[in-house]
PDB file of C-alpha atoms in Angstrom:
ATOM      1  CA  UNK A   1      96.888 145.301  95.748  1.00 49.00           C
ATOM      2  CA  UNK A   2      98.451 142.496  97.881  1.00 51.00           C
ATOM      3  CA  UNK A   3      97.494 141.952 101.519  1.00 50.00           C
ATOM      4  CA  UNK A   4      99.875 139.663 103.585  1.00 50.00           C
ATOM      5  CA  UNK A   5      98.766 137.861 106.486  1.00 44.00           C
ATOM      6  CA  UNK A   6     101.258 136.116 109.212  1.00 43.00           C
ATOM      7  CA  UNK A   7      98.065 133.915 110.879  1.00 38.00           C
ATOM      8  CA  UNK A   8     100.578 131.680 113.072  1.00 37.00           C
ATOM      9  CA  UNK A   9     101.248 135.195 114.568  1.00 33.00           C
ATOM     10  CA  UNK A  10      97.454 135.706 115.188  1.00 31.00           C
ATOM     11  CA  UNK A  11      97.724 138.965 113.553  1.00 30.00           C
ATOM     12  CA  UNK A  12      98.070 140.495 110.486  1.00 35.00           C
ATOM     13  CA  UNK A  13     101.753 142.230 109.670  1.00 34.00           C
ATOM     14  CA  UNK A  14     103.009 145.523 108.986  1.00 33.00           C
ATOM     15  CA  UNK A  15     103.105 148.964 109.778  1.00 29.00           C
ATOM     16  CA  UNK A  16      99.342 148.965 110.268  1.00 29.00           C
ATOM     17  CA  UNK A  17      97.702 147.002 113.123  1.00 27.00           C
ATOM     18  CA  UNK A  18      95.259 145.823 110.598  1.00 30.00           C
ATOM     19  CA  UNK A  19      97.284 144.763 107.380  1.00 35.00           C
ATOM     20  CA  UNK A  20     100.185 145.069 105.241  1.00 36.00           C
ATOM     21  CA  UNK A  21      99.575 146.806 101.929  1.00 36.00           C
ATOM     22  CA  UNK A  22     102.439 146.092  99.557  1.00 41.00           C
ATOM     23  CA  UNK A  23     101.401 148.281  96.824  1.00 43.00           C
ATOM     24  CA  UNK A  24      98.382 151.093  97.568  1.00 39.00           C
ATOM     25  CA  UNK A  25      97.963 152.462  94.486  1.00 41.00           C
ATOM     26  CA  UNK A  26      95.657 150.710  92.083  1.00 46.00           C
ATOM     27  CA  UNK A  27      93.005 151.761  89.041  1.00 47.00           C
ATOM     28  CA  UNK A  28      90.392 149.343  90.286  1.00 58.00           C
ATOM     29  CA  UNK A  29      88.232 150.037  93.173  1.00 63.00           C
ATOM     30  CA  UNK A  30      89.224 146.459  94.679  1.00 65.00           C
ATOM     31  CA  UNK A  31      86.539 147.195  97.620  1.00 61.00           C
ATOM     32  CA  UNK A  32      83.668 146.856  95.338  1.00 66.00           C
ATOM     33  CA  UNK A  33      84.180 143.364  93.809  1.00 73.00           C
ATOM     34  CA  UNK A  34      82.363 140.657  95.625  1.00 85.00           C
ATOM     35  CA  UNK A  35      85.591 138.530  95.176  1.00 85.00           C
ATOM     36  CA  UNK A  36      87.960 140.854  97.122  1.00 84.00           C
ATOM     37  CA  UNK A  37      85.466 140.602 100.010  1.00 87.00           C
ATOM     38  CA  UNK A  38      85.329 137.074  99.896  1.00 89.00           C
ATOM     39  CA  UNK A  39      88.828 136.646  99.966  1.00 91.00           C
ATOM     40  CA  UNK A  40      89.641 139.187 102.669  1.00 90.00           C
ATOM     41  CA  UNK A  41      87.437 137.032 105.141  1.00 92.00           C
ATOM     42  CA  UNK A  42      89.922 134.114 104.576  1.00 94.00           C
ATOM     43  CA  UNK A  43      91.385 132.829 107.603  1.00 94.00           C
ATOM     44  CA  UNK A  44      94.327 130.480 107.946  1.00 95.00           C
ATOM     45  CA  UNK A  45      96.537 128.960 110.712  1.00 96.00           C
ATOM     46  CA  UNK A  46      99.162 128.930 108.024  1.00 97.00           C
ATOM     47  CA  UNK A  47     100.866 131.975 106.585  1.00 97.00           C
ATOM     48  CA  UNK A  48      99.369 133.453 103.601  1.00 97.00           C
ATOM     49  CA  UNK A  49      98.825 136.397 101.239  1.00 96.00           C
ATOM     50  CA  UNK A  50      96.149 137.549  99.044  1.00 95.00           C
ATOM     51  CA  UNK A  51      96.442 139.471  95.461  1.00 95.00           C
ATOM     52  CA  UNK A  52      93.857 140.938  93.713  1.00 93.00           C
ATOM     53  CA  UNK A  53      94.601 140.299  89.743  1.00 94.00           C
ATOM     54  CA  UNK A  54      96.148 143.124  88.274  1.00 91.00           C
ATOM     55  CA  UNK A  55      96.360 143.603  84.297  1.00 93.00           C
ATOM     56  CA  UNK A  56     100.401 143.101  84.476  1.00 93.00           C
ATOM     57  CA  UNK A  57      99.575 139.618  86.185  1.00 95.00           C
ATOM     58  CA  UNK A  58      97.473 138.334  84.037  1.00 95.00           C
ATOM     59  CA  UNK A  59      98.316 139.524  80.763  1.00 91.00           C
ATOM     60  CA  UNK A  60     100.883 141.514  78.820  1.00 86.00           C
ATOM     61  CA  UNK A  61     103.747 141.104  81.208  1.00 91.00           C
ATOM     62  CA  UNK A  62     102.782 138.337  83.362  1.00 96.00           C
ATOM     63  CA  UNK A  63     104.681 139.476  86.106  1.00 96.00           C
ATOM     64  CA  UNK A  64     103.138 138.665  89.555  1.00 97.00           C
ATOM     65  CA  UNK A  65     104.298 140.611  92.778  1.00 95.00           C
ATOM     66  CA  UNK A  66     104.351 139.080  96.294  1.00 93.00           C
ATOM     67  CA  UNK A  67     105.086 140.890  99.410  1.00 94.00           C
ATOM     68  CA  UNK A  68     108.660 140.985  99.848  1.00 92.00           C
ATOM     69  CA  UNK A  69     108.569 140.712 103.831  1.00 93.00           C
ATOM     70  CA  UNK A  70     106.293 137.377 103.081  1.00 95.00           C
ATOM     71  CA  UNK A  71     108.926 136.165 100.880  1.00 93.00           C
ATOM     72  CA  UNK A  72     112.195 137.037 103.155  1.00 90.00           C
ATOM     73  CA  UNK A  73     110.087 135.617 106.156  1.00 93.00           C
ATOM     74  CA  UNK A  74     108.783 132.162 104.902  1.00 94.00           C
ATOM     75  CA  UNK A  75     110.386 131.262 101.501  1.00 92.00           C
ATOM     76  CA  UNK A  76     113.443 129.222 101.308  1.00 86.00           C
ATOM     77  CA  UNK A  77     115.564 131.423  99.401  1.00 77.00           C
ATOM     78  CA  UNK A  78     118.540 130.251  97.177  1.00 73.00           C
ATOM     79  CA  UNK A  79     121.211 132.825  98.189  1.00 71.00           C
ATOM     80  CA  UNK A  80     123.754 133.624  95.711  1.00 65.00           C
ATOM     81  CA  UNK A  81     124.146 136.575  92.811  1.00 53.00           C
ATOM     82  CA  UNK A  82     120.870 136.538  92.103  1.00 66.00           C
ATOM     83  CA  UNK A  83     118.164 135.366  95.294  1.00 83.00           C
ATOM     84  CA  UNK A  84     115.344 132.915  93.816  1.00 88.00           C
ATOM     85  CA  UNK A  85     113.806 130.232  94.832  1.00 91.00           C
ATOM     86  CA  UNK A  86     111.135 127.673  93.223  1.00 94.00           C
ATOM     87  CA  UNK A  87     107.642 127.527  94.287  1.00 96.00           C
ATOM     88  CA  UNK A  88     104.811 125.008  93.675  1.00 96.00           C
ATOM     89  CA  UNK A  89     101.535 126.395  93.419  1.00 97.00           C
ATOM     90  CA  UNK A  90      98.322 124.106  93.337  1.00 95.00           C
ATOM     91  CA  UNK A  91      94.851 125.399  93.303  1.00 95.00           C
ATOM     92  CA  UNK A  92      92.025 124.293  95.495  1.00 86.00           C
ATOM     93  CA  UNK A  93      90.382 121.284  94.546  1.00 83.00           C
ATOM     94  CA  UNK A  94      92.700 120.406  91.662  1.00 78.00           C
ATOM     95  CA  UNK A  95      95.362 117.824  93.553  1.00 68.00           C
ATOM     96  CA  UNK A  96      97.865 116.577  91.605  1.00 65.00           C
ATOM     97  CA  UNK A  97      98.078 119.425  89.005  1.00 83.00           C
ATOM     98  CA  UNK A  98     100.501 121.707  90.471  1.00 90.00           C
ATOM     99  CA  UNK A  99     102.825 124.264  88.162  1.00 95.00           C
ATOM    100  CA  UNK A 100     106.232 124.849  89.652  1.00 96.00           C
ATOM    101  CA  UNK A 101     107.190 128.629  89.154  1.00 96.00           C
ATOM    102  CA  UNK A 102     110.299 130.639  89.710  1.00 94.00           C
ATOM    103  CA  UNK A 103     110.393 133.575  92.070  1.00 94.00           C
ATOM    104  CA  UNK A 104     113.275 136.261  91.833  1.00 92.00           C
ATOM    105  CA  UNK A 105     113.772 138.401  95.316  1.00 90.00           C
ATOM    106  CA  UNK A 106     115.471 141.599  95.173  1.00 87.00           C
ATOM    107  CA  UNK A 107     116.118 144.405  97.388  1.00 84.00           C
ATOM    108  CA  UNK A 108     112.840 146.110  96.874  1.00 88.00           C
ATOM    109  CA  UNK A 109     110.400 143.483  95.693  1.00 90.00           C
ATOM    110  CA  UNK A 110     109.796 139.746  94.955  1.00 93.00           C
ATOM    111  CA  UNK A 111     108.164 138.629  91.625  1.00 96.00           C
ATOM    112  CA  UNK A 112     107.176 135.333  90.234  1.00 96.00           C
ATOM    113  CA  UNK A 113     107.740 135.167  86.259  1.00 88.00           C
ATOM    114  CA  UNK A 114     108.762 131.837  85.001  1.00 93.00           C
ATOM    115  CA  UNK A 115     105.933 129.372  84.887  1.00 95.00           C
ATOM    116  CA  UNK A 116     103.223 131.833  86.247  1.00 97.00           C
ATOM    117  CA  UNK A 117     101.715 132.816  82.548  1.00 96.00           C
ATOM    118  CA  UNK A 118     101.308 128.954  82.380  1.00 96.00           C
ATOM    119  CA  UNK A 119      99.532 129.055  85.621  1.00 96.00           C
ATOM    120  CA  UNK A 120      97.086 132.375  84.657  1.00 97.00           C
ATOM    121  CA  UNK A 121      95.947 130.432  81.547  1.00 95.00           C
ATOM    122  CA  UNK A 122      95.536 127.532  83.146  1.00 94.00           C
ATOM    123  CA  UNK A 123      93.302 128.378  85.800  1.00 95.00           C
ATOM    124  CA  UNK A 124      91.727 131.456  83.664  1.00 95.00           C
ATOM    125  CA  UNK A 125      92.572 134.180  85.814  1.00 96.00           C
ATOM    126  CA  UNK A 126      91.564 137.304  84.617  1.00 94.00           C
ATOM    127  CA  UNK A 127      91.575 141.185  86.205  1.00 92.00           C
ATOM    128  CA  UNK A 128      89.510 141.312  89.208  1.00 91.00           C
ATOM    129  CA  UNK A 129      89.943 137.592  90.274  1.00 94.00           C
ATOM    130  CA  UNK A 130      91.550 137.478  93.670  1.00 95.00           C
ATOM    131  CA  UNK A 131      94.208 134.782  94.514  1.00 96.00           C
ATOM    132  CA  UNK A 132      94.695 133.531  98.176  1.00 97.00           C
ATOM    133  CA  UNK A 133      98.226 132.029  98.629  1.00 97.00           C
ATOM    134  CA  UNK A 134      98.293 129.899 101.414  1.00 97.00           C
ATOM    135  CA  UNK A 135     101.725 128.499 102.503  1.00 97.00           C
ATOM    136  CA  UNK A 136     101.100 124.735 103.435  1.00 96.00           C
ATOM    137  CA  UNK A 137     104.519 123.040 103.042  1.00 94.00           C
ATOM    138  CA  UNK A 138     108.189 124.356 102.344  1.00 94.00           C
ATOM    139  CA  UNK A 139     107.493 127.036  99.422  1.00 95.00           C
ATOM    140  CA  UNK A 140     104.590 124.835  98.550  1.00 96.00           C
ATOM    141  CA  UNK A 141     101.203 126.841  97.991  1.00 97.00           C
ATOM    142  CA  UNK A 142      97.666 126.231  97.958  1.00 96.00           C
ATOM    143  CA  UNK A 143      95.929 128.679  95.948  1.00 97.00           C
ATOM    144  CA  UNK A 144      92.444 129.742  96.312  1.00 96.00           C
ATOM    145  CA  UNK A 145      90.632 131.476  93.532  1.00 96.00           C
ATOM    146  CA  UNK A 146      87.577 133.974  94.047  1.00 95.00           C
ATOM    147  CA  UNK A 147      86.124 134.824  90.477  1.00 94.00           C
ATOM    148  CA  UNK A 148      85.130 138.294  89.781  1.00 87.00           C
TER     149      UNK A 148
END
């Protein structure tokens, strides 16, 4: 499940007045995970989104879905036949150790794949972990990990 928050607008975006749910179906009871509860309490003046780690994000395919609306609103996207952008991910508390990844933006979704597998392995992400991606600068995210 992915949650997107537009902190600079002082509200959560989407059709619901509370939150934008990019993917509403999952086989995991996210609300039962303490990691998810902690992440939902996160606040910031910067735009951010929250991702509950699913099997396809941390194994097998190693492809991370991010909210399309967030990508369109906040990322600097290279235009052309394939819309994409380079992102920088730095885990909170690990300054200087950033990972460059590629985000591809399509008409129906935005996905991070190139470089994501290395980020997952470097940070020992697993199903049930929750990551907060806080946009700190142009295409640069601080990532806060809440362990399952």
